[in-house]
Coordinates of C-alpha atoms in Angstrom, one line a residue:
X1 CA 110.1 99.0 94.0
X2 CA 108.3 101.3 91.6
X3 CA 110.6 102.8 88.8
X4 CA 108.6 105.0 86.7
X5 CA 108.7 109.1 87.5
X6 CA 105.5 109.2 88.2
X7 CA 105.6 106.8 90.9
X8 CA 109.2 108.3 92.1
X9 CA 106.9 111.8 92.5
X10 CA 104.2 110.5 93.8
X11 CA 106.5 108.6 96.7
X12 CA 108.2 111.6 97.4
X13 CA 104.9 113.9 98.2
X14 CA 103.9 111.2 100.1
X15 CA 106.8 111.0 102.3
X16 CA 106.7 114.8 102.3
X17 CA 103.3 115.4 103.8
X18 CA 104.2 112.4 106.2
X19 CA 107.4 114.5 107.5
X20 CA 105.5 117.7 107.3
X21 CA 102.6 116.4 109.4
X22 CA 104.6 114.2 111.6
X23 CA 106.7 117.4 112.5
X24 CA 103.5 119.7 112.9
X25 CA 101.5 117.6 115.5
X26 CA 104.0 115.6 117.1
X27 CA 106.9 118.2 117.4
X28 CA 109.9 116.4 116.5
X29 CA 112.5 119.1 115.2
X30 CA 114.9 117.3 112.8
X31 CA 116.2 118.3 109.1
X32 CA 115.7 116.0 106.4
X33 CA 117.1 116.4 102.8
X34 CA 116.3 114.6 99.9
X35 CA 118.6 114.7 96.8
X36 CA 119.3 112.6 93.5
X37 CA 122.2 111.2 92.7
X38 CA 124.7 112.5 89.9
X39 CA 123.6 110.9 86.8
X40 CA 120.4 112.9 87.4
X41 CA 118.6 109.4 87.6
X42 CA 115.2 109.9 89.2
X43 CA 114.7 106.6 90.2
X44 CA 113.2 106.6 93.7
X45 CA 115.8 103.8 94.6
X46 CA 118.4 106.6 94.1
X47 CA 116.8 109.1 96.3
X48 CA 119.1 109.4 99.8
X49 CA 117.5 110.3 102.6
X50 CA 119.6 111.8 105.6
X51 CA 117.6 112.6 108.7
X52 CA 119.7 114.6 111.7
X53 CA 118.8 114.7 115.3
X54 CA 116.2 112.7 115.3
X55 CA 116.1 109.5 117.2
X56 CA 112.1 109.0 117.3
X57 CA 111.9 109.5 113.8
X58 CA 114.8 107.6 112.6
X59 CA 113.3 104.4 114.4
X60 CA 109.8 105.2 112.7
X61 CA 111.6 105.3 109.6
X62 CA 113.6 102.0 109.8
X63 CA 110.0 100.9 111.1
X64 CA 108.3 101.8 107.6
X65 CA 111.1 100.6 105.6
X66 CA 111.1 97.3 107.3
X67 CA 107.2 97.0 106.6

């Protein structure tokens, strides 16, 4: 797991585009919000991700974290 900012950034574009896409070609309609924890840490381990209404998605996703 990368810990550097620039990797944490890079990560979360990534996984932006990838929600942003996924929703514009396949439809799903689902809200996902990202936030840091407290301590203002910006380690991408401490990023939460909580995805609603969404069971296609939330199996892709346990798919791509599994991989």
């Amino acid at each position: 797991m990368c810990t550097s900012n620039k990797h944490a950034l890079f990560y979360f574009i990534s996984l932006a585009t990838l929600i942003m896409v996924s929703q514009r070609w396949l439809g799903w309609r689902w809200l996902v919000t990202m936030y840091d924890v407290l301590d203002g840490s910006t380690d991408i381990a401490d990023v939460h991700i909580h995805v609603i209404r969404a069971p296609d998605l939330v199996n892709l996703m346990r798919w791509l974290w599994s991989t």
